[in-house]
Amino acid sequence: MCRVGAMIDHVQYFQRYSMQEAQKRALLEELYKKGIRNESVLRAIAAVPREKFLPHALQHRAYDNVSLPIGSSQTISQPYTVAFMTELLALSPEEYATTKILEVGTGSGYQTAILAYMGVRRIYTIERIPGLLEEAKKRFKELGIQQIHTQLADGTLGWEEEAPFDAIIVTAGSPDVPQALALQLALGGRLVIPIGSRMQQRLYRVRRIREGTDPGAFRAEEFQHFRFVPLVGEQGWQEE
Ligand code: SAH
């Protein structure tokens, strides 16, 4: 009786496991069809267990291409958004060991983990909500990710002591480019950031193309529309 029970558990475990694998494969195909071609990004999405970044009740939806609530009125970004933004950072594998990246808006930690699984060695991430940051830190530890430095702060001001950064990724929507972030870019560095209204934003990639702090030292490219939660802080939105 016991052994049969154990066998059923075993079968159910494998059914669930293989269903999740099938869902993951379908998600990767969807991302590819939507134009994501960067192999390191796709491999990282395949490798990071997104279910571990979700509340229990939503874990069965881990490989749906949707954003989902993670508590404190915040969301984990849609896998396509994460893939698109990571691709925009335009990192080449030769740079992973040396590139210094700042993420503003740790949230669940999923985007941070994607960068870590890609092999990026110097990752700094800032979150303003204490409970979310604590949970994200627990996840990094559980997954054995050690190269992530975290800070509880207003990320619109950047991380002055660790600047300059080769890449900065902001995962919340801003009314404009926070000046502090632009100024913490290394020469040749890029900032990927959603800019727009509170309700809808467009992705921008801002590159620091020459020395100096005048507008001519930066070049901006515009990409498609997305919806993010607001970037709340001194150089972002005011809390409502
Ligand atoms: N990268 C996250 C996305 C979370 S949503 C993920 O994949 O789960 C955006 C996050 O940005 C939220 O957790 C929100 O609290 C945080 N945030 C908003 N304004 C911020 C600020 N000024 N500094 C740091 N974090 C901020």
CSV table of C-alpha atoms and ligand atoms in Angstrom, one decimal:
chain,number,residue,atom,x,y,z
A,1,MET,CA,0.0,0.0,0.0
A,2,CYS,CA,2.7,2.4,1.1
A,3,ARG,CA,4.9,1.5,-1.9
A,4,VAL,CA,2.0,2.0,-4.3
A,5,GLY,CA,1.4,5.4,-2.7
A,6,ALA,CA,5.1,6.3,-3.1
A,7,MET,CA,4.9,5.2,-6.7
A,8,ILE,CA,1.9,7.4,-7.4
A,9,ASP,CA,3.7,10.3,-5.8
A,10,HIS,CA,6.7,9.6,-8.0
A,11,VAL,CA,4.5,9.5,-11.1
A,12,GLN,CA,2.8,12.7,-10.2
A,13,TYR,CA,6.1,14.3,-9.5
A,14,PHE,CA,7.3,13.4,-13.0
A,15,GLN,CA,4.1,14.4,-14.7
A,16,ARG,CA,4.3,17.8,-13.1
A,17,TYR,CA,7.9,18.1,-13.9
A,18,SER,CA,7.5,17.2,-17.5
A,19,MET,CA,4.5,19.5,-17.8
A,20,GLN,CA,6.6,22.3,-16.6
A,21,GLU,CA,9.4,21.4,-19.0
A,22,ALA,CA,6.9,21.4,-21.9
A,23,GLN,CA,5.6,24.8,-20.8
A,24,LYS,CA,9.2,26.1,-20.6
A,25,ARG,CA,9.9,24.9,-24.1
A,26,ALA,CA,6.8,26.5,-25.4
A,27,LEU,CA,7.8,29.8,-23.7
A,28,LEU,CA,11.3,29.7,-25.3
A,29,GLU,CA,9.8,29.0,-28.7
A,30,GLU,CA,7.4,32.0,-28.2
A,31,LEU,CA,10.3,34.3,-27.3
A,32,TYR,CA,12.3,33.1,-30.3
A,33,LYS,CA,9.3,33.8,-32.6
A,34,LYS,CA,9.0,37.2,-31.1
A,35,GLY,CA,12.5,38.0,-32.1
A,36,ILE,CA,14.7,37.1,-29.1
A,37,ARG,CA,17.8,35.6,-30.7
A,38,ASN,CA,20.6,36.2,-28.1
A,39,GLU,CA,21.7,32.7,-27.1
A,40,SER,CA,22.9,33.6,-23.6
A,41,VAL,CA,19.6,35.2,-22.9
A,42,LEU,CA,17.6,32.2,-24.1
A,43,ARG,CA,19.8,29.8,-22.2
A,44,ALA,CA,19.5,31.9,-19.0
A,45,ILE,CA,15.7,31.9,-19.3
A,46,ALA,CA,15.8,28.1,-19.8
A,47,ALA,CA,18.1,27.7,-16.7
A,48,VAL,CA,16.5,30.0,-14.1
A,49,PRO,CA,13.6,28.4,-12.2
A,50,ARG,CA,11.1,31.3,-12.5
A,51,GLU,CA,8.7,29.4,-10.2
A,52,LYS,CA,11.1,30.1,-7.3
A,53,PHE,CA,10.5,33.9,-7.8
A,54,LEU,CA,6.7,33.6,-7.5
A,55,PRO,CA,4.3,33.2,-4.6
A,56,HIS,CA,3.2,29.5,-4.1
A,57,ALA,CA,-0.3,30.1,-5.5
A,58,LEU,CA,1.1,31.4,-8.8
A,59,GLN,CA,4.0,28.9,-9.4
A,60,HIS,CA,2.0,26.9,-11.9
A,61,ARG,CA,2.0,30.0,-14.1
A,62,ALA,CA,5.8,30.4,-14.0
A,63,TYR,CA,6.3,29.8,-17.7
A,64,ASP,CA,3.3,31.8,-19.0
A,65,ASN,CA,4.6,34.8,-20.8
A,66,VAL,CA,2.9,37.3,-18.4
A,67,SER,CA,3.8,39.6,-15.6
A,68,LEU,CA,2.5,38.4,-12.2
A,69,PRO,CA,2.0,39.9,-8.7
A,70,ILE,CA,4.7,39.4,-6.2
A,71,GLY,CA,3.2,41.4,-3.3
A,72,SER,CA,3.5,45.0,-2.1
A,73,SER,CA,1.6,46.0,-5.3
A,74,GLN,CA,4.6,45.1,-7.5
A,75,THR,CA,5.1,42.6,-10.3
A,76,ILE,CA,7.6,40.2,-11.7
A,77,SER,CA,8.2,41.3,-15.3
A,78,GLN,CA,6.9,39.3,-18.2
A,79,PRO,CA,9.6,36.9,-19.6
A,80,TYR,CA,9.5,38.6,-23.0
A,81,THR,CA,10.2,42.0,-21.3
A,82,VAL,CA,13.1,40.6,-19.4
A,83,ALA,CA,14.5,39.0,-22.5
A,84,PHE,CA,14.0,42.1,-24.6
A,85,MET,CA,15.7,44.4,-22.0
A,86,THR,CA,18.6,42.0,-21.4
A,87,GLU,CA,19.2,41.8,-25.2
A,88,LEU,CA,19.2,45.6,-25.3
A,89,LEU,CA,22.0,45.7,-22.8
A,90,ALA,CA,24.1,44.4,-25.7
A,91,LEU,CA,26.6,42.5,-23.6
A,92,SER,CA,29.0,40.2,-25.3
A,93,PRO,CA,30.1,37.0,-23.6
A,94,GLU,CA,33.7,38.2,-23.6
A,95,GLU,CA,32.7,41.0,-21.3
A,96,TYR,CA,30.7,39.0,-18.8
A,97,ALA,CA,33.7,38.6,-16.4
A,98,THR,CA,34.4,42.3,-16.3
A,99,THR,CA,31.2,44.2,-17.0
A,100,LYS,CA,29.7,46.1,-14.1
A,101,ILE,CA,26.0,46.2,-14.1
A,102,LEU,CA,23.5,48.1,-12.0
A,103,GLU,CA,19.8,47.1,-11.8
A,104,VAL,CA,17.3,49.5,-10.3
A,105,GLY,CA,14.2,47.6,-9.1
A,106,THR,CA,15.2,44.2,-7.8
A,107,GLY,CA,11.6,43.1,-7.2
A,108,SER,CA,11.5,39.3,-7.2
A,109,GLY,CA,15.1,39.1,-8.2
A,110,TYR,CA,14.3,37.3,-11.5
A,111,GLN,CA,15.9,39.8,-13.8
A,112,THR,CA,19.0,39.9,-11.5
A,113,ALA,CA,19.2,36.1,-11.6
A,114,ILE,CA,19.0,36.0,-15.4
A,115,LEU,CA,22.1,38.3,-15.5
A,116,ALA,CA,23.9,36.1,-13.0
A,117,TYR,CA,23.1,32.9,-14.9
A,118,MET,CA,24.4,34.5,-18.1
A,119,GLY,CA,27.7,34.7,-16.4
A,120,VAL,CA,27.8,38.4,-15.5
A,121,ARG,CA,30.2,38.6,-12.5
A,122,ARG,CA,29.6,42.1,-11.1
A,123,ILE,CA,26.0,42.8,-10.5
A,124,TYR,CA,24.6,45.6,-8.2
A,125,THR,CA,20.9,45.8,-7.6
A,126,ILE,CA,18.8,48.3,-5.7
A,127,GLU,CA,15.2,47.9,-4.3
A,128,ARG,CA,13.2,50.4,-2.3
A,129,ILE,CA,10.7,47.9,-0.6
A,130,PRO,CA,12.4,46.0,2.3
A,131,GLY,CA,10.2,42.9,2.2
A,132,LEU,CA,10.8,42.3,-1.5
A,133,LEU,CA,14.5,42.8,-1.2
A,134,GLU,CA,14.7,40.3,1.8
A,135,GLU,CA,12.8,37.7,-0.3
A,136,ALA,CA,15.0,38.2,-3.3
A,137,LYS,CA,18.2,37.8,-1.2
A,138,LYS,CA,16.9,34.5,0.2
A,139,ARG,CA,16.3,33.3,-3.4
A,140,PHE,CA,19.8,34.3,-4.5
A,141,LYS,CA,21.2,32.3,-1.5
A,142,GLU,CA,19.0,29.3,-2.2
A,143,LEU,CA,20.1,29.2,-5.8
A,144,GLY,CA,23.7,29.6,-4.8
A,145,ILE,CA,24.1,32.9,-6.6
A,146,GLN,CA,26.9,34.9,-4.9
A,147,GLN,CA,27.9,37.7,-7.2
A,148,ILE,CA,24.9,39.9,-6.5
A,149,HIS,CA,25.4,43.0,-4.3
A,150,THR,CA,22.1,44.4,-3.0
A,151,GLN,CA,21.1,47.7,-1.5
A,152,LEU,CA,17.8,49.0,0.1
A,153,ALA,CA,17.6,52.5,-1.3
A,154,ASP,CA,16.1,54.9,-3.8
A,155,GLY,CA,17.7,53.6,-7.0
A,156,THR,CA,16.9,56.8,-9.0
A,157,LEU,CA,20.0,58.2,-7.3
A,158,GLY,CA,22.1,55.2,-8.6
A,159,TRP,CA,25.0,53.7,-6.5
A,160,GLU,CA,27.5,56.5,-6.4
A,161,GLU,CA,30.3,54.5,-4.6
A,162,GLU,CA,30.3,51.8,-7.2
A,163,ALA,CA,30.0,54.0,-10.3
A,164,PRO,CA,30.8,54.0,-13.2
A,165,PHE,CA,28.7,51.2,-14.6
A,166,ASP,CA,29.0,49.6,-18.1
A,167,ALA,CA,25.3,48.9,-18.1
A,168,ILE,CA,22.3,50.1,-16.1
A,169,ILE,CA,18.9,48.5,-16.3
A,170,VAL,CA,15.8,50.1,-14.8
A,171,THR,CA,12.9,47.7,-14.4
A,172,ALA,CA,10.3,50.3,-13.4
A,173,GLY,CA,8.8,53.1,-15.5
A,174,SER,CA,10.2,56.6,-15.2
A,175,PRO,CA,8.9,60.0,-16.2
A,176,ASP,CA,12.4,60.9,-17.7
A,177,VAL,CA,16.0,59.7,-17.6
A,178,PRO,CA,17.2,60.2,-14.0
A,179,GLN,CA,20.2,62.4,-14.3
A,180,ALA,CA,22.1,60.6,-11.6
A,181,LEU,CA,21.9,57.3,-13.6
A,182,ALA,CA,23.1,58.9,-16.8
A,183,LEU,CA,26.0,60.4,-15.0
A,184,GLN,CA,27.0,57.0,-13.5
A,185,LEU,CA,27.5,55.4,-16.9
A,186,ALA,CA,31.0,54.6,-18.0
A,187,LEU,CA,32.1,55.9,-21.3
A,188,GLY,CA,30.5,53.6,-23.9
A,189,GLY,CA,28.1,52.5,-21.2
A,190,ARG,CA,24.3,52.1,-21.8
A,191,LEU,CA,21.2,52.6,-19.8
A,192,VAL,CA,18.1,50.7,-20.6
A,193,ILE,CA,15.0,52.4,-19.1
A,194,PRO,CA,11.2,52.6,-19.7
A,195,ILE,CA,10.1,56.2,-20.0
A,196,GLY,CA,6.6,57.6,-20.3
A,197,SER,CA,3.5,58.1,-18.3
A,198,ARG,CA,2.5,56.2,-15.1
A,199,MET,CA,0.4,53.9,-17.3
A,200,GLN,CA,2.5,53.2,-20.3
A,201,GLN,CA,6.1,53.6,-21.3
A,202,ARG,CA,8.5,53.1,-24.1
A,203,LEU,CA,11.9,51.5,-23.8
A,204,TYR,CA,15.0,53.7,-24.3
A,205,ARG,CA,18.6,52.8,-24.6
A,206,VAL,CA,20.8,55.8,-23.7
A,207,ARG,CA,24.5,55.5,-24.5
A,208,ARG,CA,27.3,57.7,-23.2
A,209,ILE,CA,29.2,58.3,-26.4
A,210,ARG,CA,31.8,60.8,-25.3
A,211,GLU,CA,33.3,62.5,-22.2
A,212,GLY,CA,31.3,65.4,-20.7
A,213,THR,CA,27.9,65.8,-19.2
A,214,ASP,CA,26.2,67.9,-21.8
A,215,PRO,CA,23.3,66.3,-23.7
A,216,GLY,CA,25.6,65.8,-26.7
A,217,ALA,CA,27.6,63.3,-24.7
A,218,PHE,CA,24.6,60.9,-24.7
A,219,ARG,CA,22.7,59.3,-27.6
A,220,ALA,CA,19.2,57.8,-27.1
A,221,GLU,CA,17.5,55.1,-29.1
A,222,GLU,CA,13.8,54.4,-28.8
A,223,PHE,CA,12.1,50.9,-28.8
A,224,GLN,CA,8.7,49.5,-28.3
A,225,HIS,CA,6.0,50.2,-25.7
A,226,PHE,CA,5.7,48.2,-22.5
A,227,ARG,CA,3.9,48.6,-19.2
A,228,PHE,CA,5.9,48.8,-16.0
A,229,VAL,CA,5.1,49.7,-12.4
A,230,PRO,CA,6.2,53.2,-11.5
A,231,LEU,CA,9.8,54.1,-10.6
A,232,VAL,CA,9.2,55.9,-7.3
A,233,GLY,CA,11.9,58.2,-6.0
A,234,GLU,CA,13.7,61.5,-6.0
A,235,GLN,CA,14.3,61.5,-9.7
A,236,GLY,CA,11.3,59.4,-10.6
A,237,TRP,CA,7.6,59.5,-9.7
A,238,GLN,CA,6.2,60.7,-6.4
A,239,GLU,CA,4.5,58.1,-4.2
A,240,GLU,CA,0.7,58.3,-4.8
B,1,SAH,N1,13.1,43.2,-12.0
B,1,SAH,C1,12.0,42.9,-11.2
B,1,SAH,C2,10.8,43.8,-11.6
B,1,SAH,C3,10.1,44.2,-10.4
B,1,SAH,S1,8.9,45.5,-10.7
B,1,SAH,C4,11.6,41.4,-11.4
B,1,SAH,O1,11.9,40.8,-12.4
B,1,SAH,O2,10.8,40.9,-10.5
B,1,SAH,C5,9.9,46.9,-10.3
B,1,SAH,C6,10.5,47.1,-8.9
B,1,SAH,O3,11.1,48.4,-8.9
B,1,SAH,C7,9.5,47.0,-7.8
B,1,SAH,O4,9.9,46.0,-6.9
B,1,SAH,C8,9.6,48.4,-7.1
B,1,SAH,O5,9.5,48.3,-5.7
B,1,SAH,C9,11.0,48.8,-7.5
B,1,SAH,N2,11.3,50.2,-7.5
B,1,SAH,C10,10.4,51.3,-7.9
B,1,SAH,N3,11.0,52.5,-7.7
B,1,SAH,C11,12.3,52.2,-7.2
B,1,SAH,C12,13.4,53.0,-6.8
B,1,SAH,N4,13.4,54.3,-6.9
B,1,SAH,N5,14.5,52.4,-6.3
B,1,SAH,C13,14.6,51.0,-6.2
B,1,SAH,N6,13.6,50.2,-6.6
B,1,SAH,C14,12.4,50.8,-7.1
